[in-house]
Amino acid sequence: MQPAISVLGMGRMGSALAHALLKAGHPTTVWNRTPAKAAPLAAAGAEVAASVRNAVAASQVVIVNVSDYQATQSLLRDKEVAGALEGRLIIELTSGTPDGGREAHGWAQRQGARYLDGAILATPDFIGTEAGTLLVSGPSAVFEEGRNVLGALGGNVQFIGEDPGLANALDSAVLALMWGALFGALQSIAVCRAEAIDLGVLARQWTATAPVVEGLVSDLIKRSAAGRYDADAETLSSVSPHYSAFHHLVDLMEARGIDRTITGGYEAIFRRAIEAGHLHDDFASLSQFMGQPA
Ligand code: NAP
């Protein structure tokens, strides 16, 4: 018999989490601020709680997935609800900041509850599949307690560390990488449109170029971890050719009136590194110039 779980929040992600728990055989109680969104879960076999307090009382494990930590606080930091949390395991899967996770962990401890903070690196369609990735941080003994439940939500559950802020911290770091690619794609699309290049051609080129980009990113992370900033025999490219090619892009964008807000940021980082004497160093040397404001 699988342990009973309560899930607060039946948005796109919360609904996927509850469906995965049901599929794994967990008796599941759900609650949502807008009750109609819980109806498909009721049809799938979940109990629908009439209040947050009832949902918390129904299970030893309470998963929260609402839009942000403020919403979580408005649900849990009610006197009656907080009183019912004693002895429960709270798994917060709402996205948030590292400090938000740390503060929530401290608050949960003061209510006599155990707490894990998780970040979901997947869209709802990946939940409950082998490829579903969840980052989790908090006390390791509590993680062991929650491991089975978390395993029902995704096949790739990673314990990031005891500090409850770490899952959110790594989530933000990975999102920074993702948005680098997505905002880069927006610039590519603008350039293609301005130069009348069919976007199908760009799509094919991305397929061909993605492995090269992946290799460059992996190399950048590896060299930054080792502090190998000087150019050496294994350097793929120094700052100098990147900076020249970057200026071809900037010139084209200027000529075609394309928004250069993003490239303005790139320019500032290039300039900081070049002024500090890194023009002929490995591109990884730029990583030293990101930990400071412009
Ligand atoms: P969503 O579909 O917009 O759902 C938001 C949920 O939060 C709804 O259940 C909503 O209730 C609830 N909510 C918002 N404010 C509330 C409040 N003050 N009190 C009570 N409930 C409140 O969003 P989602 O896509 O499910 O995302 C939920 C969380 O998962 C977010 O933290 C998001 O960053 C994270 N996440 C999502 C994805 C994704 O691909 N969707 C991926 C990774 C992480 P109502 O139905 O009553 O409005």
Coordinates of C-alpha atoms and ligand atoms in Angstrom, one line a residue:
M1 CA 0.0 0.0 0.0
Q2 CA 1.5 3.3 -1.1
P3 CA 1.3 6.2 1.4
A4 CA -1.4 8.8 1.0
I5 CA -0.4 12.1 -0.5
S6 CA -2.2 15.5 -0.6
V7 CA -1.5 17.9 -3.4
L8 CA -2.3 21.7 -3.1
G9 CA -2.6 23.4 -6.4
M10 CA -4.3 21.9 -9.5
G11 CA -2.8 24.1 -12.2
R12 CA -1.1 22.6 -15.2
M13 CA 1.8 21.2 -13.2
G14 CA -0.1 20.3 -10.0
S15 CA -2.6 18.3 -12.0
A16 CA 0.2 16.4 -13.7
L17 CA 1.8 15.7 -10.3
A18 CA -1.5 14.4 -8.9
H19 CA -2.2 12.2 -11.9
A20 CA 1.3 10.7 -11.6
L21 CA 0.7 9.9 -7.9
L22 CA -2.6 8.2 -8.7
K23 CA -0.9 6.2 -11.4
A24 CA 1.7 5.1 -9.0
G25 CA -1.0 3.9 -6.6
H26 CA -0.9 6.6 -4.0
P27 CA -4.3 7.5 -2.4
T28 CA -4.3 11.1 -3.4
T29 CA -6.2 14.1 -2.0
V30 CA -6.3 17.3 -4.0
W31 CA -7.3 20.9 -3.3
N32 CA -7.4 23.9 -5.6
R33 CA -8.5 27.5 -5.0
T34 CA -10.7 27.3 -8.1
P35 CA -12.6 24.0 -7.3
A36 CA -13.5 23.2 -11.0
K37 CA -9.9 22.5 -11.8
A38 CA -9.9 19.5 -9.4
A39 CA -12.8 17.8 -11.2
P40 CA -10.6 15.8 -13.7
L41 CA -8.6 14.5 -10.7
A42 CA -11.8 13.4 -9.0
A43 CA -12.8 11.6 -12.1
A44 CA -9.4 9.9 -12.1
G45 CA -9.9 8.7 -8.5
A46 CA -8.6 11.5 -6.3
E47 CA -10.4 12.7 -3.2
V48 CA -11.2 16.4 -3.4
A49 CA -10.7 18.3 -0.1
A50 CA -13.1 21.1 0.7
S51 CA -10.4 23.1 2.4
V52 CA -6.6 23.4 2.7
R53 CA -6.9 22.3 6.3
N54 CA -8.8 19.1 5.3
A55 CA -6.2 18.4 2.6
V56 CA -3.4 18.7 5.1
A57 CA -5.2 16.5 7.6
A58 CA -5.8 13.8 5.0
S59 CA -2.1 12.8 4.4
Q60 CA 1.3 12.6 6.1
V61 CA 2.9 14.0 2.9
V62 CA 1.8 17.4 1.5
I63 CA 3.0 18.5 -1.9
V64 CA 2.5 22.1 -2.8
N65 CA 2.5 23.4 -6.4
V66 CA 1.0 26.9 -6.8
S67 CA 2.3 29.9 -8.8
D68 CA 4.8 31.3 -6.3
Y69 CA 5.9 31.2 -2.6
Q70 CA 3.6 34.1 -1.7
A71 CA 0.7 31.9 -2.8
T72 CA 2.1 29.0 -0.7
Q73 CA 2.4 31.2 2.3
S74 CA -1.2 32.4 1.9
L75 CA -2.3 28.8 2.1
L76 CA -0.1 27.3 4.8
R77 CA 0.5 30.3 7.1
D78 CA -3.1 30.3 8.3
K79 CA -3.3 29.4 12.0
E80 CA -5.5 26.4 11.6
V81 CA -3.6 25.0 8.6
A82 CA -0.2 25.6 10.3
G83 CA -1.5 23.7 13.4
A84 CA -2.3 20.7 11.2
L85 CA 1.2 20.5 9.7
E86 CA 2.9 19.2 12.8
G87 CA 4.5 15.8 12.0
R88 CA 3.9 16.2 8.2
L89 CA 6.4 16.1 5.4
I90 CA 5.9 19.2 3.2
I91 CA 7.4 18.9 -0.4
E92 CA 7.4 22.4 -1.9
L93 CA 7.5 22.0 -5.7
T94 CA 6.5 25.6 -6.4
S95 CA 9.3 27.5 -8.2
G96 CA 11.1 30.1 -6.0
T97 CA 14.3 31.6 -4.9
P98 CA 17.1 30.0 -2.8
D99 CA 16.3 32.3 0.1
G100 CA 12.6 31.6 -0.2
G101 CA 13.4 27.9 0.2
R102 CA 15.6 28.5 3.2
E103 CA 13.0 30.7 4.9
A104 CA 10.2 28.2 4.2
H105 CA 12.3 25.4 5.6
G106 CA 12.9 27.3 8.9
W107 CA 9.2 28.1 9.1
A108 CA 8.2 24.5 8.6
Q109 CA 10.6 23.3 11.3
R110 CA 9.0 25.8 13.7
Q111 CA 5.6 24.2 13.0
G112 CA 7.1 20.7 13.7
A113 CA 7.0 19.7 10.0
R114 CA 9.7 18.2 7.9
Y115 CA 10.5 20.0 4.6
L116 CA 12.0 19.4 1.2
D117 CA 12.3 22.1 -1.5
G118 CA 12.1 20.9 -5.1
A119 CA 12.4 22.5 -8.5
I120 CA 10.8 20.9 -11.5
L121 CA 13.0 20.9 -14.6
A122 CA 10.3 19.6 -16.9
T123 CA 7.0 20.5 -18.5
P124 CA 3.8 18.7 -17.3
D125 CA 3.9 16.1 -20.1
F126 CA 7.2 14.8 -18.6
I127 CA 5.8 14.3 -15.1
G128 CA 5.6 10.6 -14.2
T129 CA 7.9 9.6 -17.0
E130 CA 11.5 8.3 -16.9
A131 CA 12.7 11.6 -18.4
G132 CA 11.0 13.8 -15.7
T133 CA 13.7 15.8 -13.8
L134 CA 13.2 17.1 -10.3
L135 CA 15.9 18.8 -8.3
V136 CA 15.5 18.4 -4.5
S137 CA 17.3 19.9 -1.5
G138 CA 16.9 19.7 2.3
P139 CA 18.0 17.4 5.1
S140 CA 19.2 14.1 3.5
A141 CA 17.3 12.0 6.0
V142 CA 14.1 13.7 4.9
F143 CA 15.0 13.3 1.3
E144 CA 15.3 9.5 1.9
E145 CA 11.9 9.6 3.5
G146 CA 10.4 11.4 0.4
R147 CA 12.4 9.5 -2.3
N148 CA 9.7 7.0 -3.1
V149 CA 7.0 9.7 -3.6
L150 CA 9.4 11.8 -5.6
G151 CA 10.2 8.8 -7.8
A152 CA 6.6 8.6 -8.8
L153 CA 6.9 12.1 -10.3
G154 CA 9.9 11.6 -12.5
G155 CA 12.6 9.1 -13.2
N156 CA 15.4 11.6 -12.8
V157 CA 15.1 12.9 -9.2
Q158 CA 18.4 14.5 -8.1
F159 CA 19.3 15.3 -4.5
I160 CA 21.3 18.6 -4.7
G161 CA 22.3 19.0 -1.1
E162 CA 21.3 19.7 2.5
D163 CA 20.9 23.4 2.1
P164 CA 17.2 23.8 1.2
G165 CA 17.9 26.7 -1.1
L166 CA 20.1 24.7 -3.5
A167 CA 17.4 23.2 -5.7
N168 CA 16.0 26.6 -6.5
A169 CA 19.6 28.0 -7.0
L170 CA 20.4 25.2 -9.5
D171 CA 17.0 25.6 -11.2
S172 CA 17.8 29.3 -11.8
A173 CA 21.2 28.5 -13.1
V174 CA 19.8 26.0 -15.6
L175 CA 17.1 28.5 -16.6
A176 CA 19.8 31.1 -17.3
L177 CA 21.3 28.6 -19.8
M178 CA 17.9 27.8 -21.3
W179 CA 17.0 31.5 -21.8
G180 CA 20.4 32.2 -23.3
A181 CA 19.4 29.7 -26.1
L182 CA 15.8 30.9 -26.3
F183 CA 16.6 34.6 -26.5
G184 CA 19.5 33.8 -28.9
A185 CA 16.9 32.1 -31.1
L186 CA 14.7 35.2 -31.0
Q187 CA 17.7 37.2 -32.3
S188 CA 18.3 34.6 -35.0
I189 CA 14.7 34.8 -36.1
A190 CA 14.9 38.6 -36.3
V191 CA 18.1 38.4 -38.4
C192 CA 16.6 35.8 -40.8
R193 CA 13.4 37.9 -41.2
A194 CA 15.4 41.0 -41.9
E195 CA 17.5 39.2 -44.5
A196 CA 14.6 37.3 -46.0
I197 CA 16.0 33.9 -45.0
D198 CA 13.2 31.2 -44.7
L199 CA 12.8 30.1 -41.1
G200 CA 12.8 26.5 -42.3
V201 CA 16.4 27.1 -43.3
L202 CA 17.2 28.4 -39.8
A203 CA 15.5 25.3 -38.3
R204 CA 17.7 22.9 -40.4
Q205 CA 20.8 25.0 -39.5
W206 CA 20.0 24.8 -35.8
T207 CA 19.8 21.0 -36.0
A208 CA 23.3 21.0 -37.6
T209 CA 24.7 23.6 -35.2
A210 CA 23.2 22.3 -31.9
P211 CA 25.9 19.7 -31.3
V212 CA 28.6 22.3 -31.8
V213 CA 26.9 24.7 -29.3
E214 CA 26.6 21.8 -26.8
G215 CA 30.3 21.0 -27.1
L216 CA 31.2 24.7 -26.6
V217 CA 29.0 25.0 -23.5
S218 CA 30.3 21.8 -22.0
D219 CA 33.9 22.9 -22.6
L220 CA 33.1 26.4 -21.1
I221 CA 31.7 24.8 -17.9
K222 CA 34.6 22.4 -17.6
R223 CA 37.3 25.0 -18.1
S224 CA 35.6 27.5 -15.8
A225 CA 35.4 24.8 -13.1
A226 CA 39.2 24.2 -13.5
G227 CA 40.0 27.9 -13.8
R228 CA 41.8 27.2 -17.1
Y229 CA 41.4 30.7 -18.6
D230 CA 44.7 31.0 -20.5
A231 CA 44.6 29.8 -24.1
D232 CA 46.3 26.5 -24.5
A233 CA 46.5 23.6 -27.0
E234 CA 43.0 22.5 -26.2
T235 CA 41.4 25.9 -26.5
L236 CA 38.5 25.8 -29.1
S237 CA 38.5 29.5 -29.6
S238 CA 39.9 32.6 -27.8
V239 CA 37.9 35.8 -27.1
S240 CA 39.3 37.5 -30.2
P241 CA 37.5 35.6 -33.0
H242 CA 34.3 35.6 -31.0
Y243 CA 34.5 39.4 -30.6
S244 CA 35.1 39.9 -34.3
A245 CA 32.2 37.7 -35.3
F246 CA 30.0 39.3 -32.7
H247 CA 30.7 42.7 -34.4
H248 CA 29.5 41.3 -37.7
L249 CA 26.2 40.5 -36.0
V250 CA 26.0 43.9 -34.3
D251 CA 26.7 45.7 -37.6
L252 CA 24.0 43.7 -39.4
M253 CA 21.5 44.3 -36.6
E254 CA 22.2 48.0 -36.6
A255 CA 21.9 48.2 -40.4
R256 CA 18.5 46.4 -40.3
G257 CA 17.2 48.2 -37.2
I258 CA 17.0 45.0 -35.1
D259 CA 16.7 45.5 -31.3
R260 CA 20.2 45.3 -29.8
T261 CA 19.2 45.3 -26.0
I262 CA 20.7 41.8 -25.6
T263 CA 23.8 42.4 -27.7
G264 CA 24.4 45.5 -25.6
G265 CA 24.8 43.2 -22.6
Y266 CA 27.2 40.9 -24.5
E267 CA 29.3 44.0 -25.6
A268 CA 29.6 45.1 -21.9
I269 CA 30.9 41.7 -20.9
F270 CA 33.3 41.4 -23.8
R271 CA 34.7 44.9 -23.1
R272 CA 35.2 44.2 -19.4
A273 CA 37.3 41.1 -20.2
I274 CA 39.2 42.7 -23.1
E275 CA 40.1 45.8 -21.0
A276 CA 41.4 43.4 -18.4
G277 CA 43.7 41.9 -21.0
H278 CA 41.9 38.7 -22.0
L279 CA 41.5 39.2 -25.7
H280 CA 43.7 36.2 -26.6
D281 CA 42.7 34.1 -23.6
D282 CA 40.2 31.2 -23.8
F283 CA 36.5 32.3 -24.1
A284 CA 36.1 30.8 -20.6
S285 CA 38.0 33.8 -19.2
L286 CA 34.8 35.8 -19.6
S287 CA 33.2 33.8 -16.8
Q288 CA 35.4 35.8 -14.4
F289 CA 33.6 39.0 -15.4
M290 CA 30.0 37.9 -14.7
G291 CA 30.1 38.0 -10.9
Q292 CA 30.0 41.8 -10.7
P293 CA 27.5 44.4 -11.7
A294 CA 28.0 46.4 -14.9
Ligands
NAP1 P1 -0.8 27.4 -13.5 O1 -1.3 26.4 -14.4 O2 -0.9 28.9 -13.8 O3 -1.3 27.1 -12.0 C1 -1.1 28.0 -10.9 C2 -1.7 27.3 -9.7 O4 -1.5 28.2 -8.6 C3 -3.3 27.2 -9.8 O5 -3.6 26.0 -9.1 C4 -3.7 28.4 -9.1 O6 -5.0 28.3 -8.5 C5 -2.7 28.5 -7.9 N1 -2.6 29.7 -7.3 C6 -2.1 30.9 -7.7 N2 -2.2 31.9 -6.8 C7 -2.8 31.3 -5.7 C8 -3.2 31.8 -4.4 N3 -3.0 33.0 -4.1 N4 -3.8 30.9 -3.6 C9 -4.1 29.6 -4.0 N5 -3.7 29.1 -5.2 C10 -3.1 29.9 -6.0 O7 0.8 27.2 -13.3 P2 1.7 25.9 -13.4 O8 2.2 25.8 -14.8 O9 0.9 24.7 -12.9 O10 2.9 26.2 -12.5 C11 2.8 26.0 -11.1 C12 4.2 26.0 -10.5 O11 5.0 25.0 -11.2 C13 5.0 27.3 -10.7 O12 5.8 27.6 -9.6 C14 5.8 27.0 -11.9 O13 7.0 27.8 -12.0 C15 6.2 25.6 -11.7 N6 6.6 24.9 -12.9 C16 5.8 24.8 -14.0 C17 6.2 24.3 -15.2 C18 5.4 24.2 -16.4 O14 5.9 23.8 -17.4 N7 4.1 24.4 -16.3 C19 7.6 23.7 -15.2 C20 8.4 23.8 -14.1 C21 7.9 24.4 -12.9 P3 -6.3 28.7 -9.4 O15 -6.5 27.5 -10.3 O16 -7.4 28.9 -8.4 O17 -5.9 30.0 -10.2

